[in-house]
XYZ file of C-alpha atoms in Angstrom:
388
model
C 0.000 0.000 0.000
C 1.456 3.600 -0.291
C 0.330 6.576 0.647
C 1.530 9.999 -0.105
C 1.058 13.249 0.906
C 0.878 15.862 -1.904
C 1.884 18.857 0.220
C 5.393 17.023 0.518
C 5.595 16.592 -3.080
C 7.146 19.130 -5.688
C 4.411 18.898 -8.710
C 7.167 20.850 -10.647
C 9.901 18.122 -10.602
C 11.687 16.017 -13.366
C 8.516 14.029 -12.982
C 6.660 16.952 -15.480
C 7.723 15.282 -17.953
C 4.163 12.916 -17.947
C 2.172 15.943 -18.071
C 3.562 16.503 -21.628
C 3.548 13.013 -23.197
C 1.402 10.589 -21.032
C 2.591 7.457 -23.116
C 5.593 7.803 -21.441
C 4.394 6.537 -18.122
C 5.439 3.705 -17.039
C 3.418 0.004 -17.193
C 3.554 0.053 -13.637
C 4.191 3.920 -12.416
C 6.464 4.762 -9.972
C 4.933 6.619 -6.464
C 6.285 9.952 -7.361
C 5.001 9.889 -11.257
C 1.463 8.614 -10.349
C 1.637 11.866 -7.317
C 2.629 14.032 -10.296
C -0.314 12.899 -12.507
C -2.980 12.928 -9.658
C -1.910 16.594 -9.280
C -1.807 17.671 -12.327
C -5.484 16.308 -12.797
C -6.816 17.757 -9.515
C -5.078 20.917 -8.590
C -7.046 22.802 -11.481
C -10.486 21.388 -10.504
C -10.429 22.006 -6.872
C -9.657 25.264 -7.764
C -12.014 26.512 -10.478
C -14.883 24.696 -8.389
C -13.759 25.604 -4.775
C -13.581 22.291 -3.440
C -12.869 22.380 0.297
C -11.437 18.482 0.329
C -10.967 15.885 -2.068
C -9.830 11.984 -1.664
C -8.191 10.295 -4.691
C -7.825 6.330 -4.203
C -6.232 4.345 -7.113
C -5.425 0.766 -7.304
C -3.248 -0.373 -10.441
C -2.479 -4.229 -10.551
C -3.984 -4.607 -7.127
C -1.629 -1.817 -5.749
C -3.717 1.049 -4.097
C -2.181 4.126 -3.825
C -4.416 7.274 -2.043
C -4.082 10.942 -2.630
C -5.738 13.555 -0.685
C -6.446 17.193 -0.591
C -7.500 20.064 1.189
C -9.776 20.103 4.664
C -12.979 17.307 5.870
C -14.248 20.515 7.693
C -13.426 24.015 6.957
C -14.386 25.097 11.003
C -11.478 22.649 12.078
C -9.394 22.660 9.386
C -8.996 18.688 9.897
C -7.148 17.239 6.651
C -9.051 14.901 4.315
C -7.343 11.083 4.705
C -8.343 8.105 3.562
C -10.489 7.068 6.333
C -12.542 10.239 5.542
C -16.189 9.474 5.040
C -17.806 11.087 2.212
C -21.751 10.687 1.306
C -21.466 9.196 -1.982
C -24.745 9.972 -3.071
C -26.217 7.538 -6.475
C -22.631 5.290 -6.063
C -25.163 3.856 -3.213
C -27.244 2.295 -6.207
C -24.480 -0.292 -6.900
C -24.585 -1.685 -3.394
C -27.931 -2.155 -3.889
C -27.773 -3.821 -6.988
C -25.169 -5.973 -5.604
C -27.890 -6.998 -2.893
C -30.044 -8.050 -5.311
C -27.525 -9.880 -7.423
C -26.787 -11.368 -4.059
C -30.461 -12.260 -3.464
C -30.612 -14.040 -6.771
C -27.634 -16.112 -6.776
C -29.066 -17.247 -3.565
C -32.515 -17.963 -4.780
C -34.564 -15.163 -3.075
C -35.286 -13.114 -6.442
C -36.185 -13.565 -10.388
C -35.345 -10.734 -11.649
C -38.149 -11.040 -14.004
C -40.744 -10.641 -10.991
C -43.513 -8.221 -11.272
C -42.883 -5.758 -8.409
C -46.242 -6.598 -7.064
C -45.846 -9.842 -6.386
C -42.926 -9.137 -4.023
C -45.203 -6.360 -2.173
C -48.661 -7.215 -2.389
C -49.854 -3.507 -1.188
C -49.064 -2.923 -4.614
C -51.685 -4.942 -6.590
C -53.750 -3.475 -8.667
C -51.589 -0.562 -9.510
C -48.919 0.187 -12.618
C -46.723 -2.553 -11.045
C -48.661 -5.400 -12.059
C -46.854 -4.950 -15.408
C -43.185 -3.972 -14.296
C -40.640 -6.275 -13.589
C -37.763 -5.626 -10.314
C -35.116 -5.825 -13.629
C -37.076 -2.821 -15.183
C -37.021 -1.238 -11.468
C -33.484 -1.944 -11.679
C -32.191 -0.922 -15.077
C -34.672 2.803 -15.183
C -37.185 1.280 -17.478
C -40.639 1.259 -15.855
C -41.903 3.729 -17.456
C -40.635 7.197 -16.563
C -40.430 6.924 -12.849
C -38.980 10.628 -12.176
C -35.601 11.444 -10.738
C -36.681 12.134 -7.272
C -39.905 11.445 -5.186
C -41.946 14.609 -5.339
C -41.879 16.457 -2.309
C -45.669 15.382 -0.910
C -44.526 11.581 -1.065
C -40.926 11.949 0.321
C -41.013 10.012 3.099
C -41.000 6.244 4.179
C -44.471 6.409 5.215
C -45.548 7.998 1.848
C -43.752 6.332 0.012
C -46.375 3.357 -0.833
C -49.135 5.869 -1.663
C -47.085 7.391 -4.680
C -46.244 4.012 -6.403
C -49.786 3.327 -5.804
C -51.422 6.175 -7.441
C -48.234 6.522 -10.241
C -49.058 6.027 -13.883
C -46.861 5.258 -16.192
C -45.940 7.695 -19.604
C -44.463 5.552 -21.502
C -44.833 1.292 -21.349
C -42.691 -0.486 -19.277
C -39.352 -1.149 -21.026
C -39.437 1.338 -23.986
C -37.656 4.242 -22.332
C -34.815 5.251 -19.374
C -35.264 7.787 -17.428
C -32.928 7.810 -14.203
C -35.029 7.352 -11.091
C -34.110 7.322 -7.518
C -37.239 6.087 -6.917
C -37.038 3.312 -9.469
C -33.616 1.865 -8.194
C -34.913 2.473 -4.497
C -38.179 0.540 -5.109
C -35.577 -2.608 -6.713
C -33.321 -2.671 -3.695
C -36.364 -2.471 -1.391
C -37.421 -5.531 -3.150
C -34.332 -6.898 -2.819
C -34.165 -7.132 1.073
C -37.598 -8.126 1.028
C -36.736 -11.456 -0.300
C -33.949 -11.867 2.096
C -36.231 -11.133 4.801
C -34.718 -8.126 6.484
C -34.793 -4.443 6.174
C -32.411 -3.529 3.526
C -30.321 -1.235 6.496
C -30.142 -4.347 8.312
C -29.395 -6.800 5.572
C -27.005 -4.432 3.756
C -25.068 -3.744 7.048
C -25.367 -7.062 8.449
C -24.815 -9.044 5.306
C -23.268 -7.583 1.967
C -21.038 -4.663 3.787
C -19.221 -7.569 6.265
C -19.117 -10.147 3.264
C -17.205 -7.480 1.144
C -14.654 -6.778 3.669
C -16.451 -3.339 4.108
C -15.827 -2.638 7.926
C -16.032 1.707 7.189
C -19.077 1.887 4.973
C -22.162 2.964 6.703
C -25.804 3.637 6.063
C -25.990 5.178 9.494
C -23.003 6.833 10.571
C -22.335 5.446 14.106
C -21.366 7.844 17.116
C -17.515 6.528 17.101
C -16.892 6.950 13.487
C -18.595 10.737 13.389
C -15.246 12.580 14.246
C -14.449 10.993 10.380
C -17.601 12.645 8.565
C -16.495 15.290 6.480
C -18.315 18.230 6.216
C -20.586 18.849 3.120
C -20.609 22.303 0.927
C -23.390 23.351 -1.747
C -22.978 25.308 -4.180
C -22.672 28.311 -1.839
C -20.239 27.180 0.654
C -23.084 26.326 2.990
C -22.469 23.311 5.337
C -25.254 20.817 4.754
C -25.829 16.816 5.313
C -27.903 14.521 3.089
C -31.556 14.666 4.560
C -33.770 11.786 5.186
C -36.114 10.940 2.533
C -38.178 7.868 0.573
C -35.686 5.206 0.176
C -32.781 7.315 0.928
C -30.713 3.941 1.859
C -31.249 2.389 -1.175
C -31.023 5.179 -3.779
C -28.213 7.308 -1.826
C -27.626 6.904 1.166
C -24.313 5.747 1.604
C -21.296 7.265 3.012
C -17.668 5.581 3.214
C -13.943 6.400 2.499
C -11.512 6.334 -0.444
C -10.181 3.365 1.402
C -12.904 1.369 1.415
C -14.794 2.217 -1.949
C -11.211 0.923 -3.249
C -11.771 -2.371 -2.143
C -14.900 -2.803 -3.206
C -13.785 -1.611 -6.701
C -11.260 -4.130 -6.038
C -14.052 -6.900 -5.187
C -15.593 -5.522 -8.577
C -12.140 -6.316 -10.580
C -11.094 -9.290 -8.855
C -14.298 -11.187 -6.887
C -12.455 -14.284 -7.108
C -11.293 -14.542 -3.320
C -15.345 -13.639 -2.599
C -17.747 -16.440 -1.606
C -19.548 -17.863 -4.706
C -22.801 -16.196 -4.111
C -21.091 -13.144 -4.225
C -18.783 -13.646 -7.092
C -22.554 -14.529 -9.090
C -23.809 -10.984 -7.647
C -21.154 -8.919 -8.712
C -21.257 -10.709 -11.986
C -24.714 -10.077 -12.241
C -24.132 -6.035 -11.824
C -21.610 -6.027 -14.296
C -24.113 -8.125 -16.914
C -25.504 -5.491 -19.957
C -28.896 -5.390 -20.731
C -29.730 -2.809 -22.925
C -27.814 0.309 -24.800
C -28.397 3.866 -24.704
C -26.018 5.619 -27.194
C -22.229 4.495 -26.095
C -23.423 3.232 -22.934
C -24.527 -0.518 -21.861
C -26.790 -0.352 -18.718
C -26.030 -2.899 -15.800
C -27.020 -3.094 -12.737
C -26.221 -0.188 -10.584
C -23.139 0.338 -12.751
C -23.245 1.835 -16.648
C -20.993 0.334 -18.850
C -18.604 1.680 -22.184
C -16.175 0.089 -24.719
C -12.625 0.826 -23.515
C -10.643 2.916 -24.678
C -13.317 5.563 -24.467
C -12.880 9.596 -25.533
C -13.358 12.236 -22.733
C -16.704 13.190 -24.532
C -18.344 9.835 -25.019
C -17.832 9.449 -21.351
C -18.641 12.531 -20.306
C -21.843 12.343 -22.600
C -22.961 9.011 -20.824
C -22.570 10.909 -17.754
C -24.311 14.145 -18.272
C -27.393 16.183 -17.204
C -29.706 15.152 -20.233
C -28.816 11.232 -19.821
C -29.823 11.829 -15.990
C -32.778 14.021 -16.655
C -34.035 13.127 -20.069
C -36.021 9.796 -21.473
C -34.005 8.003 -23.799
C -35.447 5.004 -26.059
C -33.283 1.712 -25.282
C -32.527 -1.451 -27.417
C -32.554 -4.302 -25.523
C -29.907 -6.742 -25.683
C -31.015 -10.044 -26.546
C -29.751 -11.483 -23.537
C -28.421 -10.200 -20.593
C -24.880 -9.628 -22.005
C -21.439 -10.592 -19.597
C -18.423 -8.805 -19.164
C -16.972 -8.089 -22.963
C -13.002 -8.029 -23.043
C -12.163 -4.638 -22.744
C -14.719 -2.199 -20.743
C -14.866 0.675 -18.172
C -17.642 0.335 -15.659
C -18.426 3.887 -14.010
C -20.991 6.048 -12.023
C -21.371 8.986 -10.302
C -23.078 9.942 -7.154
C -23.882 13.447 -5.421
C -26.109 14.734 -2.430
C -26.194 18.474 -1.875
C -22.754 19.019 -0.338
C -20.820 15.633 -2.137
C -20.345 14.629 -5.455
C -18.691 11.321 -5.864
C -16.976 9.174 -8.914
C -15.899 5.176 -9.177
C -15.032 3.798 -12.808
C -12.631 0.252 -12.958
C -11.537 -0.893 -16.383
C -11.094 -4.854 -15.321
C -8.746 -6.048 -18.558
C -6.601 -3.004 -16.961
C -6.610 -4.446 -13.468
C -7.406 -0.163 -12.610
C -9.610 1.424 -10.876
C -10.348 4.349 -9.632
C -12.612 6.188 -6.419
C -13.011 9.935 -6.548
C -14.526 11.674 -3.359
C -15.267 15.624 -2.778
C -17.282 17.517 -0.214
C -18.883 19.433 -2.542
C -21.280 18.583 -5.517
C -19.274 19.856 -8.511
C -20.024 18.807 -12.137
C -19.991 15.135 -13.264
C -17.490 16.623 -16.063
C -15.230 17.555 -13.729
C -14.828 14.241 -12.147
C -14.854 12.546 -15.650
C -12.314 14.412 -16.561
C -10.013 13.750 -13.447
C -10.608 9.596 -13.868
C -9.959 9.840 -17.563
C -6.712 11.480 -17.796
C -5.133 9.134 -14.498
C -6.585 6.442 -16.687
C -4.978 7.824 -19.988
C -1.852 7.637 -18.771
C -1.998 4.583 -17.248
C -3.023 2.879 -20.037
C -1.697 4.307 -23.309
């Protein structure tokens, strides 16, 4: 493992010579050239966007290697680490897919299940005719992006999806939906029996080696919760709201969203049931433009330009419907591919993307929401220059 500290490291050395000519890096980089590149990609977007702190976590050929930047809080000045936890906003959606990957390689869940069935309270309504893989994959029929505000709440929560109607039929269109991928990871834990908090922190979090990933953040791990920023420098927290947990509620550190990119790249040392569930997340089941929609995760041919990936990840794919062509069967893991998503709550905006032929990944956590470009841009140049 190494760890560096960028204020110790002179960005203007004989190691400048990557920011030039990235094909000169290195197969496997050296501490002080990978420092150089992390800093070259960073320094300019924490400043143009004001980002109080920033955690960079990279693992190349199983190595991880963490970077980090500025302050958790700015009213104690305490230095972003590691062990920081960051909300990580719609990253959360990936552990819940992997719950109900988990929950069908251990025979709880058909993916092709109408969503009634698994919550009777729901008969009768639009999802007698929507299946938990159309919850899953945004393609019930135009769920919106958040809950409105009326409905926003756990105890609400069944009276929307009961009196919802659909705009489009179930399977013709994405549209990103919090409460979409909520609604499948509720259904998930329902067939394992257990509130998802309780199966997600009892079960998947401890069977991933996860021991500083939280739904909850617990009393003796609060001194580690950074501080969040919006757009105005305010300090502000992700709220409570309808299937928060499920759609984005999670909060961790670089440290240990590495190692579950790591469990993503190499599940082999997992338990079987597991190695089936992250397998599942990483199956494609239908394409939007450049992009192949998993589970959780969204999916692009590698090598990839900075604007096809920054296309897949911008504010018309999140906000807009966009007709999908099904794959003819759920597709597995092609040869060369970058897995990615993004994740933000008011004062965080997060990044993971892995590229498993590459053995790379990497996790990108701010306290502030800043654009999805920005991060995109950040995780594609490291991973230029890894891998030209």
């Amino acid at each position: 493992m190494s760890f560096i500290n960028p204020s110790k490291v002179n960005i203007c050395s004989a190691f400048g010579v990557i920011f030039a000519a990235t094909t000169c890096m290195a197969a496997t980089p050296s501490d002080e050239q990978l420092q150089a590149l992390v800093n070259k990609a960073v320094a300019p977007v924490m400043q143009q966007q004001q980002i109080p702190g920033l955690a960079v976590a990279v693992t190349v050929h199983g190595q991880p290697h963490y970077f980090n930047y500025g302050v958790a809080a700015k009213d104690t000045g305490q230095k972003v680490s590691e062990n920081t936890l960051f909300e990580i906003g719609s990253v959360s959606k990936t552990f819940a897919a992997t719950l109900a990957g988990y929950a069908q390689a251990t025979g709880k869940l058909d993916l092709s299940t109408k969503a009634s069935q698994l919550w009777p309270e729901l008969k009768g309504s639009a999802f007698d005719n929507i299946s938990v893989l159309q919850l899953g994959t945004y393609s019930a029929g135009g769920l919106p992006l958040q809950f409105p505000d009326p409905w926003d709440s756990s105890d609400k929560m069944l009276g929307y999806y009961q009196q919802w109607k659909p705009s489009f039929p179930a399977g013709s269109q994405r549209l990103y939906s919090n409460p979409s991928l909520g609604l499948f990871g509720y259904l998930a834990a329902k067939t394992l029996g257990q509130p998802y908090d309780q199966v997600m922190s009892e079960t998947l979090l401890p069977k991933l080696g996860l021991k500083h990933t939280f739904i909850q953040v617990p009393a003796s791990e609060a001194k580690l919760y950074a501080q969040g920023y919006d757009k105005k420098d305010k300090p502000v927290r992700v709220s409570p709201g309808a299937l928060d947990s499920e759609a984005y509620g999670i909060k961790t550190s670089a440290a240990d969203l590495l190692r579950y990119v790591e469990a993503n790249l190499k599940p082999a040392s997992l338990e079987a049931p597991l190695q089936k569930a992250i397998a599942a997340t990483h199956n494609g089941y239908y394409t939007v433009g450049d992009m192949t929609q998993g589970l959780g995760w969204e999916r692009y041919a590698y090598p990839i330009s900075l604007d096809k990936l920054q296309n897949g990840n911008s504010t018309p794919m999140a906000m807009e419907a966009h007709k999908v062509k099904w794959l003819a069967s759920p597709q597995p893991e092609p040869a060369n591919v970058l897995y990615n998503k993004t994740g933000a709550t008011g004062g965080f905006g997060a990044y993971v993307a892995f590229v498993p032929s590459k053995d790379l990944g990497i996790v990108i956590l701010a306290n502030k929401n800043y654009p999805n470009a920005e991060r995109v841009k950040i995780a594609h140049e490291i991973f230029s220059a890894l891998t030209d």
